[in-house]
Amino acid sequence: MNTKLHAICDSQGRPLDLFVTAGQVSDYIGARALLNSLPKVDWLLGDRGYDADWFREALQDKGIRACIPGRKQRKTPVKYDKRRYKRRNRIEIMFGRLKDWRRVATRYDRCPKVFLSAIALAATVIYWL
């Protein structure tokens, strides 16, 4: 019953793509699943969970610059634009707006497909509001 929602959103905080994994699964799985559906953008903002060399290289191959802080246990620190990273609050606001829907916040659905469809419905409404 524990899940993790991975999402891509635009600069206005509107959800573009969603992916649900089990709660104990690493963030790398969600990053790999959403990598092919990334739109043409200049920057990608992500949290520390998405810090991986292979992910940074894949983004660089697509012409996308990563603004992802390095993990604390990383031996060589990664430079990132701290001022740009502060705009990541739009992503958190998007997740908060999704959780305004009681069905999404409390996860009544046992089946992941039904849960993802409820999230997709909420995301569609959020996108147009």
mmCIF file of C-alpha atoms in Angstrom:
data_model
loop_
_atom_site.group_PDB
_atom_site.id
_atom_site.type_symbol
_atom_site.label_atom_id
_atom_site.label_comp_id
_atom_site.label_asym_id
_atom_site.label_seq_id
_atom_site.Cartn_x
_atom_site.Cartn_y
_atom_site.Cartn_z
ATOM 1 C CA MET A 1 0.000 0.000 0.000
ATOM 2 C CA ASN A 2 3.031 2.274 -0.111
ATOM 3 C CA THR A 3 3.625 4.023 -3.427
ATOM 4 C CA LYS A 4 5.864 6.686 -4.864
ATOM 5 C CA LEU A 5 4.684 9.055 -7.583
ATOM 6 C CA HIS A 6 7.214 10.294 -10.131
ATOM 7 C CA ALA A 7 6.117 13.213 -12.280
ATOM 8 C CA ILE A 8 7.278 15.595 -14.940
ATOM 9 C CA CYS A 9 5.757 19.050 -14.828
ATOM 10 C CA ASP A 10 6.254 22.227 -16.800
ATOM 11 C CA SER A 11 7.525 25.573 -15.495
ATOM 12 C CA GLN A 12 4.015 26.545 -14.412
ATOM 13 C CA GLY A 13 3.618 23.459 -12.214
ATOM 14 C CA ARG A 14 1.219 21.613 -14.523
ATOM 15 C CA PRO A 15 1.694 17.825 -14.610
ATOM 16 C CA LEU A 16 2.829 16.415 -17.961
ATOM 17 C CA ASP A 17 3.735 12.788 -17.268
ATOM 18 C CA LEU A 18 3.187 10.495 -14.282
ATOM 19 C CA PHE A 19 4.636 7.174 -13.165
ATOM 20 C CA VAL A 20 3.850 5.168 -10.018
ATOM 21 C CA THR A 21 6.291 2.770 -8.351
ATOM 22 C CA ALA A 22 6.296 0.839 -5.112
ATOM 23 C CA GLY A 23 7.417 2.851 -2.113
ATOM 24 C CA GLN A 24 10.580 0.851 -1.499
ATOM 25 C CA VAL A 25 11.785 1.192 -5.116
ATOM 26 C CA SER A 26 14.647 3.570 -5.827
ATOM 27 C CA ASP A 27 14.023 6.902 -7.546
ATOM 28 C CA TYR A 28 16.291 5.734 -10.359
ATOM 29 C CA ILE A 29 13.531 3.421 -11.626
ATOM 30 C CA GLY A 30 11.138 6.351 -11.972
ATOM 31 C CA ALA A 31 13.845 8.443 -13.622
ATOM 32 C CA ARG A 32 14.555 5.718 -16.161
ATOM 33 C CA ALA A 33 10.856 5.278 -16.925
ATOM 34 C CA LEU A 34 10.247 8.987 -17.496
ATOM 35 C CA LEU A 35 13.490 9.679 -19.378
ATOM 36 C CA ASN A 36 12.093 8.930 -22.831
ATOM 37 C CA SER A 37 9.034 11.130 -22.315
ATOM 38 C CA LEU A 38 10.930 14.289 -21.402
ATOM 39 C CA PRO A 39 9.862 17.290 -23.499
ATOM 40 C CA LYS A 40 12.321 19.618 -25.223
ATOM 41 C CA VAL A 41 13.578 21.751 -22.344
ATOM 42 C CA ASP A 42 16.745 23.554 -21.350
ATOM 43 C CA TRP A 43 16.820 22.584 -17.673
ATOM 44 C CA LEU A 44 15.577 19.720 -15.526
ATOM 45 C CA LEU A 45 15.091 20.358 -11.811
ATOM 46 C CA GLY A 46 15.122 17.313 -9.569
ATOM 47 C CA ASP A 47 15.756 16.397 -5.970
ATOM 48 C CA ARG A 48 18.689 14.456 -4.535
ATOM 49 C CA GLY A 49 17.005 11.117 -5.193
ATOM 50 C CA TYR A 50 17.614 11.546 -8.920
ATOM 51 C CA ASP A 51 21.347 12.173 -8.546
ATOM 52 C CA ALA A 52 23.084 9.527 -10.642
ATOM 53 C CA ASP A 53 25.897 9.825 -13.140
ATOM 54 C CA TRP A 54 24.039 7.775 -15.779
ATOM 55 C CA PHE A 55 20.990 10.049 -15.438
ATOM 56 C CA ARG A 56 23.078 13.194 -15.793
ATOM 57 C CA GLU A 57 24.788 11.759 -18.877
ATOM 58 C CA ALA A 58 21.441 10.775 -20.427
ATOM 59 C CA LEU A 59 20.149 14.296 -19.863
ATOM 60 C CA GLN A 60 23.292 15.761 -21.354
ATOM 61 C CA ASP A 61 22.887 13.542 -24.438
ATOM 62 C CA LYS A 62 19.398 15.006 -24.899
ATOM 63 C CA GLY A 63 20.765 18.561 -24.556
ATOM 64 C CA ILE A 64 19.203 19.115 -21.136
ATOM 65 C CA ARG A 65 21.156 20.670 -18.292
ATOM 66 C CA ALA A 66 20.552 19.082 -14.899
ATOM 67 C CA CYS A 67 19.941 21.137 -11.782
ATOM 68 C CA ILE A 68 20.100 18.308 -9.263
ATOM 69 C CA PRO A 69 22.052 18.595 -6.015
ATOM 70 C CA GLY A 70 24.418 15.741 -5.241
ATOM 71 C CA ARG A 71 23.716 13.135 -2.620
ATOM 72 C CA LYS A 72 25.396 13.669 0.714
ATOM 73 C CA GLN A 73 27.489 10.486 0.454
ATOM 74 C CA ARG A 74 28.856 11.455 -2.986
ATOM 75 C CA LYS A 75 32.653 11.641 -2.872
ATOM 76 C CA THR A 76 33.011 14.439 -5.421
ATOM 77 C CA PRO A 77 30.486 17.255 -4.938
ATOM 78 C CA VAL A 78 28.303 18.221 -7.881
ATOM 79 C CA LYS A 79 27.861 21.862 -8.833
ATOM 80 C CA TYR A 80 24.317 23.060 -9.451
ATOM 81 C CA ASP A 81 22.575 26.401 -9.785
ATOM 82 C CA LYS A 82 21.180 27.052 -6.295
ATOM 83 C CA ARG A 83 19.090 30.002 -7.405
ATOM 84 C CA ARG A 84 17.461 27.964 -10.169
ATOM 85 C CA TYR A 85 16.960 25.032 -7.771
ATOM 86 C CA LYS A 86 14.759 27.229 -5.573
ATOM 87 C CA ARG A 87 12.175 27.162 -8.366
ATOM 88 C CA ARG A 88 11.623 23.481 -7.581
ATOM 89 C CA ASN A 89 8.901 24.621 -5.203
ATOM 90 C CA ARG A 90 6.574 24.608 -8.228
ATOM 91 C CA ILE A 91 6.983 20.851 -8.368
ATOM 92 C CA GLU A 92 6.098 20.541 -4.697
ATOM 93 C CA ILE A 93 3.082 22.790 -5.225
ATOM 94 C CA MET A 94 1.944 20.479 -8.042
ATOM 95 C CA PHE A 95 2.163 17.462 -5.717
ATOM 96 C CA GLY A 96 0.251 19.417 -3.083
ATOM 97 C CA ARG A 97 -2.486 20.231 -5.589
ATOM 98 C CA LEU A 98 -2.721 16.551 -6.506
ATOM 99 C CA LYS A 99 -3.080 15.664 -2.834
ATOM 100 C CA ASP A 100 -5.976 18.106 -2.498
ATOM 101 C CA TRP A 101 -7.947 15.291 -4.078
ATOM 102 C CA ARG A 102 -8.897 13.080 -1.151
ATOM 103 C CA ARG A 103 -8.786 9.904 -3.212
ATOM 104 C CA VAL A 104 -5.172 10.600 -4.191
ATOM 105 C CA ALA A 105 -4.033 11.745 -0.748
ATOM 106 C CA THR A 106 -5.415 8.783 1.177
ATOM 107 C CA ARG A 107 -5.055 6.118 -1.532
ATOM 108 C CA TYR A 108 -8.236 4.148 -1.114
ATOM 109 C CA ASP A 109 -7.483 2.064 -4.205
ATOM 110 C CA ARG A 110 -5.610 -1.186 -3.751
ATOM 111 C CA CYS A 111 -4.884 -1.674 -7.445
ATOM 112 C CA PRO A 112 -2.039 0.528 -8.764
ATOM 113 C CA LYS A 113 -3.765 0.950 -12.147
ATOM 114 C CA VAL A 114 -6.897 2.346 -10.536
ATOM 115 C CA PHE A 115 -4.797 4.598 -8.300
ATOM 116 C CA LEU A 116 -2.839 5.912 -11.299
ATOM 117 C CA SER A 117 -6.094 6.573 -13.156
ATOM 118 C CA ALA A 118 -7.360 8.629 -10.190
ATOM 119 C CA ILE A 119 -4.097 10.591 -10.249
ATOM 120 C CA ALA A 120 -4.431 11.083 -14.008
ATOM 121 C CA LEU A 121 -7.955 12.424 -13.566
ATOM 122 C CA ALA A 122 -6.792 14.870 -10.901
ATOM 123 C CA ALA A 123 -3.799 15.867 -13.054
ATOM 124 C CA THR A 124 -6.060 16.559 -16.032
ATOM 125 C CA VAL A 125 -8.227 18.896 -13.988
ATOM 126 C CA ILE A 126 -5.149 20.595 -12.490
ATOM 127 C CA TYR A 127 -3.637 21.073 -15.942
ATOM 128 C CA TRP A 128 -6.637 23.050 -17.183
ATOM 129 C CA LEU A 129 -7.240 25.141 -14.032
#
